[in-house]
PDB file of C-alpha atoms in Angstrom:
ATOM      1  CA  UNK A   1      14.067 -20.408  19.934  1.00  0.00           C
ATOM      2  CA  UNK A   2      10.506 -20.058  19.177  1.00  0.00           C
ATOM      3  CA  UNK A   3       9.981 -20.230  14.932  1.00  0.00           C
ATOM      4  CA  UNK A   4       7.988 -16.785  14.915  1.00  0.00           C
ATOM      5  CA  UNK A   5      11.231 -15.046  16.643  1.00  0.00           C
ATOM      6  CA  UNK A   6      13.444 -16.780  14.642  1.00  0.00           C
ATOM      7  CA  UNK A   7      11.719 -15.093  11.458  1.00  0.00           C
ATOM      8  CA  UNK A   8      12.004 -12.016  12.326  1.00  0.00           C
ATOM      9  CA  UNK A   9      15.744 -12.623  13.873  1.00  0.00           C
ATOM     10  CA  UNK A  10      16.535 -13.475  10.740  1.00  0.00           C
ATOM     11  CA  UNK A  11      14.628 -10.608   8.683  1.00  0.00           C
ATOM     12  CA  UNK A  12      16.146  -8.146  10.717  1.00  0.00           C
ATOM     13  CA  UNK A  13      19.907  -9.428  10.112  1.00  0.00           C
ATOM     14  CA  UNK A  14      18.781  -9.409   6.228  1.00  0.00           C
ATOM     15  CA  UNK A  15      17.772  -5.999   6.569  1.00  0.00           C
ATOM     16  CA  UNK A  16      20.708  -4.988   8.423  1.00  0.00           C
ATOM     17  CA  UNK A  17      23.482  -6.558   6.176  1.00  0.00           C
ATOM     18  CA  UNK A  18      21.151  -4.973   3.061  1.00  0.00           C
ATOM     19  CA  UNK A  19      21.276  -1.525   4.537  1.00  0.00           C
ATOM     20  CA  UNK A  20      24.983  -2.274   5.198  1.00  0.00           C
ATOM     21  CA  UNK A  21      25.693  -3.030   1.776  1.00  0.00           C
ATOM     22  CA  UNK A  22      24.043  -0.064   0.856  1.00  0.00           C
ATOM     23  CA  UNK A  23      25.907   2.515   2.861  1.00  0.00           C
ATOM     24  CA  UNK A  24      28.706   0.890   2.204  1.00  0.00           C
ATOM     25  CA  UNK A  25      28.315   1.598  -1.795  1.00  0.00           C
ATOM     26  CA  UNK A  26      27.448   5.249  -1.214  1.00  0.00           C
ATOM     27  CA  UNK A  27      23.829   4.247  -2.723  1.00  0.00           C
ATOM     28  CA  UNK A  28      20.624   5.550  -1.413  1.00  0.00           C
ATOM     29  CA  UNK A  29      19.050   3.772   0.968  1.00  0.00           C
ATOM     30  CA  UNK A  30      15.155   4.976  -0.074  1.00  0.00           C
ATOM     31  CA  UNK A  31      14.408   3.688  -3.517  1.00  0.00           C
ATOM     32  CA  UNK A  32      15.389   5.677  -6.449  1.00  0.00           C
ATOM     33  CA  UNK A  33      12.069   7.540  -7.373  1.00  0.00           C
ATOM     34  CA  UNK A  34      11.593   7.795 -11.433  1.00  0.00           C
ATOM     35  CA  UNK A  35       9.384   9.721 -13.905  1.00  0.00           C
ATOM     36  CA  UNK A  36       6.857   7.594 -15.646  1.00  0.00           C
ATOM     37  CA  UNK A  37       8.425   6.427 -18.281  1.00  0.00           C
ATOM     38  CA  UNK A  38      11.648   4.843 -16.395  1.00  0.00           C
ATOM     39  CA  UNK A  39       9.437   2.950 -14.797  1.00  0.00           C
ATOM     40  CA  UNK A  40       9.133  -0.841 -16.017  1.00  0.00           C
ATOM     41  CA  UNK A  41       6.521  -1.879 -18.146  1.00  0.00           C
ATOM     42  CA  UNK A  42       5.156  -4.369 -15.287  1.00  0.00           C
ATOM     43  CA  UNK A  43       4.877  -1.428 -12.450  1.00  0.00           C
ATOM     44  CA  UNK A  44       3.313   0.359 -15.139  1.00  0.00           C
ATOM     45  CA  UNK A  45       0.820  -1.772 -16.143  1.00  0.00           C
ATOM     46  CA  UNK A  46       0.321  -2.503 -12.284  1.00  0.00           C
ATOM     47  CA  UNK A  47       0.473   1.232 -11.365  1.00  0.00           C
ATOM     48  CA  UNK A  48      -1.682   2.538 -14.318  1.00  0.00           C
ATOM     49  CA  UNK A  49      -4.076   4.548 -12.671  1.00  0.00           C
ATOM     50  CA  UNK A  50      -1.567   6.609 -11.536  1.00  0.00           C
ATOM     51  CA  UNK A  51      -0.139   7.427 -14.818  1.00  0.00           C
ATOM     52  CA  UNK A  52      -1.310  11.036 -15.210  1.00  0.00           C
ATOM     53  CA  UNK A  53      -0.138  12.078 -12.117  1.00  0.00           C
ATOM     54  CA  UNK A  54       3.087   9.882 -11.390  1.00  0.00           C
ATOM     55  CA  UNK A  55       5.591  12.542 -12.334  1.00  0.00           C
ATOM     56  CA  UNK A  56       4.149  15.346  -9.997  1.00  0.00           C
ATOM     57  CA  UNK A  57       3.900  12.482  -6.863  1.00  0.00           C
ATOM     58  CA  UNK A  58       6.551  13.598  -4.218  1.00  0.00           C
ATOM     59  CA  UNK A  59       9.398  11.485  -4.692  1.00  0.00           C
ATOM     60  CA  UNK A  60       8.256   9.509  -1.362  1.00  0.00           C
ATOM     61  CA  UNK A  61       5.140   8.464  -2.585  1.00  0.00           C
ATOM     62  CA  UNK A  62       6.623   6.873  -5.988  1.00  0.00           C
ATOM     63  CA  UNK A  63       8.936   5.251  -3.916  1.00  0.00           C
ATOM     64  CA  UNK A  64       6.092   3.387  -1.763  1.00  0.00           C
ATOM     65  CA  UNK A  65       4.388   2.832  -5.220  1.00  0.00           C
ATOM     66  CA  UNK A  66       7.165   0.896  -6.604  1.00  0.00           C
ATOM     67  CA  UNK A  67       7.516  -1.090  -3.848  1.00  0.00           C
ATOM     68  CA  UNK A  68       4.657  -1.841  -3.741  1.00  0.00           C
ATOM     69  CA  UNK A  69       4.432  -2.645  -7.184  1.00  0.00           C
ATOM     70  CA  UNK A  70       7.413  -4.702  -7.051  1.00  0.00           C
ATOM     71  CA  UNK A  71       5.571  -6.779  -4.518  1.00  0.00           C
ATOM     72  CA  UNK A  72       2.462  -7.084  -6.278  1.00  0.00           C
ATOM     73  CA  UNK A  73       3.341 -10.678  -8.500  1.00  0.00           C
ATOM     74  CA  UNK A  74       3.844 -12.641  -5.577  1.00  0.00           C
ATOM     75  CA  UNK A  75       0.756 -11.334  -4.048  1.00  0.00           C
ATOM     76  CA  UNK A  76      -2.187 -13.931  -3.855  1.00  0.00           C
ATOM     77  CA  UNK A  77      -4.707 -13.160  -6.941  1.00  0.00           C
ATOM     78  CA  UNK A  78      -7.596 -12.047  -4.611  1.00  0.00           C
ATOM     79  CA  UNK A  79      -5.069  -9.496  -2.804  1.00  0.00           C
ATOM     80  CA  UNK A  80      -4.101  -7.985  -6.289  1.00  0.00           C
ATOM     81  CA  UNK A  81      -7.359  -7.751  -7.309  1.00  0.00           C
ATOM     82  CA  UNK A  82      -8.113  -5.747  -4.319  1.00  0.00           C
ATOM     83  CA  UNK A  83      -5.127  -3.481  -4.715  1.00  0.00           C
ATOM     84  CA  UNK A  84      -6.373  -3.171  -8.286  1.00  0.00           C
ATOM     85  CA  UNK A  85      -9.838  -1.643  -6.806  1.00  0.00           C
ATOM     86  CA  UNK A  86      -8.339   0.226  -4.263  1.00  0.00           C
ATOM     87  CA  UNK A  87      -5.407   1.899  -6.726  1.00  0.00           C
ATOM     88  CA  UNK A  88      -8.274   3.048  -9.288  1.00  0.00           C
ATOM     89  CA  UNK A  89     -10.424   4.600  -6.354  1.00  0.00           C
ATOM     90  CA  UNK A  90      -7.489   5.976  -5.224  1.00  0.00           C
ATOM     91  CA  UNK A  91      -6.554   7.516  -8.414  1.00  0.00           C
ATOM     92  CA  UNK A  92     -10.399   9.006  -8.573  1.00  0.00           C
ATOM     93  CA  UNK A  93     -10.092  11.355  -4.791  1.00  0.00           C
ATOM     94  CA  UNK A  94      -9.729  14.554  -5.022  1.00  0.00           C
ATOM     95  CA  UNK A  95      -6.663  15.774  -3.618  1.00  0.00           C
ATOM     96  CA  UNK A  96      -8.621  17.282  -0.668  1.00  0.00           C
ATOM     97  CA  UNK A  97     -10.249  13.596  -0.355  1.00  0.00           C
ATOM     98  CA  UNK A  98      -7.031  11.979  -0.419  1.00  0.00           C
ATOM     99  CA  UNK A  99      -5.428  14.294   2.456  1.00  0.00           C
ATOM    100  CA  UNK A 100      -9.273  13.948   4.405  1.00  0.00           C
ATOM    101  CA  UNK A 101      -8.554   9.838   3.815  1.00  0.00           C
ATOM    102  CA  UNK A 102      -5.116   9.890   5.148  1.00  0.00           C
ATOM    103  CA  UNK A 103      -6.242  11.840   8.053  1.00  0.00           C
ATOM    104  CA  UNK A 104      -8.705   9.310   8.866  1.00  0.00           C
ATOM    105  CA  UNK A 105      -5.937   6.260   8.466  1.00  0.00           C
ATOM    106  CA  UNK A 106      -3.783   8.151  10.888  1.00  0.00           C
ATOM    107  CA  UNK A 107      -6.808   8.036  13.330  1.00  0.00           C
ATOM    108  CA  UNK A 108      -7.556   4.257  12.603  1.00  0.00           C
ATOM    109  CA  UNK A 109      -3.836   3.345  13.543  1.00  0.00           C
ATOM    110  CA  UNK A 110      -3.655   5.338  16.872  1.00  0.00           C
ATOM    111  CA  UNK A 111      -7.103   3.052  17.461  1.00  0.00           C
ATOM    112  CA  UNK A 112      -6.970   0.391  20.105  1.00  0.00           C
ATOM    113  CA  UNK A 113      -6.764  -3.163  18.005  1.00  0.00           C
ATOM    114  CA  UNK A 114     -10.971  -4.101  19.317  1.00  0.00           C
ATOM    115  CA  UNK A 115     -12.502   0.073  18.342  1.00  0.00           C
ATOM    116  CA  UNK A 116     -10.153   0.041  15.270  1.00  0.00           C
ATOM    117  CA  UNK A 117     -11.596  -3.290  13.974  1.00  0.00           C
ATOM    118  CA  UNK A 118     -15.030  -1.931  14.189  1.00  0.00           C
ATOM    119  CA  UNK A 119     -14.508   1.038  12.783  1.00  0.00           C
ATOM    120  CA  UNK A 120     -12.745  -0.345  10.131  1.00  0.00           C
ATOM    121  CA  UNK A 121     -16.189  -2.844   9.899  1.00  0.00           C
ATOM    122  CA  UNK A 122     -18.561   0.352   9.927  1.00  0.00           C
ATOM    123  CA  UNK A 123     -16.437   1.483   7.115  1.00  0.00           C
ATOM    124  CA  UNK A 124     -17.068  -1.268   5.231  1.00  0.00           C
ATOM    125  CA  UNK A 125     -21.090  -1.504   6.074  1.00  0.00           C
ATOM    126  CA  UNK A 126     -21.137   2.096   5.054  1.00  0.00           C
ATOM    127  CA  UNK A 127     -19.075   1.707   1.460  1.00  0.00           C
ATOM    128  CA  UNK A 128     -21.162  -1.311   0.785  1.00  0.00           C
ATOM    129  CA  UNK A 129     -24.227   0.700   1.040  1.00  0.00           C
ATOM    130  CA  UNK A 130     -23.235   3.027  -1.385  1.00  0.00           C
ATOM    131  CA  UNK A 131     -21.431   0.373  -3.771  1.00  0.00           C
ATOM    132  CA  UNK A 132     -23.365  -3.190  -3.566  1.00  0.00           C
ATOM    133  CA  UNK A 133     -21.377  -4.369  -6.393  1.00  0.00           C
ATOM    134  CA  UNK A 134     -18.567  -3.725  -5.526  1.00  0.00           C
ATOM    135  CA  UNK A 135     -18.142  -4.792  -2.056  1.00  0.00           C
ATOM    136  CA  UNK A 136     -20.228  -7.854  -3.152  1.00  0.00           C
ATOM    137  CA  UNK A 137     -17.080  -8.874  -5.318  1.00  0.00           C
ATOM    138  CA  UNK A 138     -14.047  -8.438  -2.878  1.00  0.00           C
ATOM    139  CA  UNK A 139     -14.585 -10.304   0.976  1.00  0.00           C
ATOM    140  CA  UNK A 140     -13.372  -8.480   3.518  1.00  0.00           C
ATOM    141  CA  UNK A 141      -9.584  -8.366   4.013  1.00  0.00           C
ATOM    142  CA  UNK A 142      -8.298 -10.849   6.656  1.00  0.00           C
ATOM    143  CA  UNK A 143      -6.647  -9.194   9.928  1.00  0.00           C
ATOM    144  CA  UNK A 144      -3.109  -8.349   9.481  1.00  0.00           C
ATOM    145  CA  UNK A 145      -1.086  -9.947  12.636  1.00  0.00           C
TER     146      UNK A 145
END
């Protein structure tokens, strides 16, 4: 069997003995959403910009946060330093900018691989104009597979 479909063989029998175990405990199977201050101090520190508006998130949206932020120490240090950037801009949208920004994502994904590449590159041309610094610090992200 080739290596890259053994991975994922095996992922998906982790994933379905974990969502096994959890049914089978009458648990959740999302992740338990929590107001601020049950959070741990690590996802706080790493979810900080988010801290005046964590408890009115929908519960969904915390969830993706703290897995996310459960992720985020065995990230490599350039890819937490980009999440960094990217959580404070994030926290700095307007609500109507954050809906306008999700719409756009949604677009991106329903992209063809080649167009979505380059419009994720004009994207990037276009912030960097407006921020030099700031896209002079972080390279561009690699390709996801």
């Amino acid at each position: 069997m080739h290596t890259s479909i053994k991975k994922l063989f095996k992922k998906s029998i982790i994933a379905a003995i974990t969502l096994i175990a959890v049914l089978s405990l009458g648990l959740p199977t999302e992740a338990m959403a929590a107001t601020w201050q049950e959070l741990t101090p690590q996802q706080q520190q790493i979810l900080a910009p988010l801290a005046n508006e964590w408890n009115t998130l929908p519960k969904k949206r915390q969830n993706n946060y703290i897995a996310i932020a459960n992720r985020y120490p065995s990230l490599t240090p350039l890819k937490q330093q980009r999440f960094q950037e990217q959580i404070v801009r994030w926290a700095k949208l307007t609500p109507a900018q954050r809906q306008q920004a999700r719409e756009k994502r949604k677009e991106l994904n329903q992209l063809p691989p080649e167009k979505r590449e380059a419009e994720i590159q004009a994207l990037r041309e276009k912030h960097a104009k407006k921020h030099p610094v700031a896209a002079s610090s972080v390279p561009p992200a690699s390709p996801t597979p």
